[in-house]
Amino acid sequence: MSILKILKYPDPRLRKVAEKVSLFDKSLEILSNDMLETMYKENGIGLAATQVDIHKRVVVIDISEERDDPLVFVNPVVTVLDDKSLVPCEEGCLSVPGVNVEVMRPDKVKLNWLDIRGNNHEMHPEGLLTVCIQHEIDHLEGKLIADFLSPLKQSRLKKKATK
Ligand code: GNR
Ligand code: NI
């Protein structure tokens, strides 16, 4: 297994839109294991392939207290079931160190994904998993929590990150 390098804001590679996975081979298993190892080393609760400069729709998450419940989501899709039910969360990001941003996200969603063998799954996530999977899918679309800040705070953050 290997630790991968995490891209940091404002690296333009974080803005690429990731491509769907269509090949369920050994390299996908290696990528997801390397992403999990990298996430654990950095004490994150999630990581999107985009953050390690791999532009494929692969996400890993572990929201357990014991850090012993690794989850892998390939081609994850969230469908909002009730667009009026929003929850606030103070979100951090390994690619945007030093900031926490309060983001409002839909709370009632359906999640569809494939596992590393290419089998379909569906669930109705709850709590932190609902927030985290949406944060990770944002990465796959090239979106960052910095984008939720006011223009003034964004320019201050960019100055700080590039000086
Ligand atoms: O470690 C992380 N914590 C976190 C907290 C609240 C909402 C989302 C997250 S994800 C983040 C790791 C990360 O940057 N994933 O892309
Ligand atoms: Ni992030």
PDB file of N, CA and C in Angstrom, residues 38-39 67 130 146 162:
ATOM      1  N   THR A  38      -4.246   6.588   2.919  1.00  0.00           N
ATOM      2  CA  THR A  38      -3.960   8.031   2.925  1.00  0.00           C
ATOM      3  C   THR A  38      -4.944   8.774   3.829  1.00  0.00           C
ATOM      4  N   MET A  39      -6.234   8.413   3.722  1.00  0.00           N
ATOM      5  CA  MET A  39      -7.267   9.039   4.564  1.00  0.00           C
ATOM      6  C   MET A  39      -6.991   8.779   6.047  1.00  0.00           C
ATOM      7  N   ARG A  67     -12.443   3.963  13.751  1.00  0.00           N
ATOM      8  CA  ARG A  67     -11.685   4.002  12.490  1.00  0.00           C
ATOM      9  C   ARG A  67     -11.403   2.594  11.978  1.00  0.00           C
ATOM     10  N   THR A 130     -24.393  11.126   5.358  1.00  0.00           N
ATOM     11  CA  THR A 130     -25.144  11.916   4.366  1.00  0.00           C
ATOM     12  C   THR A 130     -24.362  13.158   3.954  1.00  0.00           C
ATOM     13  N   ALA A 146     -14.455  25.771  -0.154  1.00  0.00           N
ATOM     14  CA  ALA A 146     -14.090  27.182  -0.324  1.00  0.00           C
ATOM     15  C   ALA A 146     -15.136  27.916  -1.154  1.00  0.00           C
ATOM     16  N   THR A 162      -1.540  30.961  -1.133  1.00  0.00           N
ATOM     17  CA  THR A 162      -0.544  31.095  -2.205  1.00  0.00           C
ATOM     18  C   THR A 162       0.664  31.910  -1.780  1.00  0.00           C
TER      19      THR A 162
END
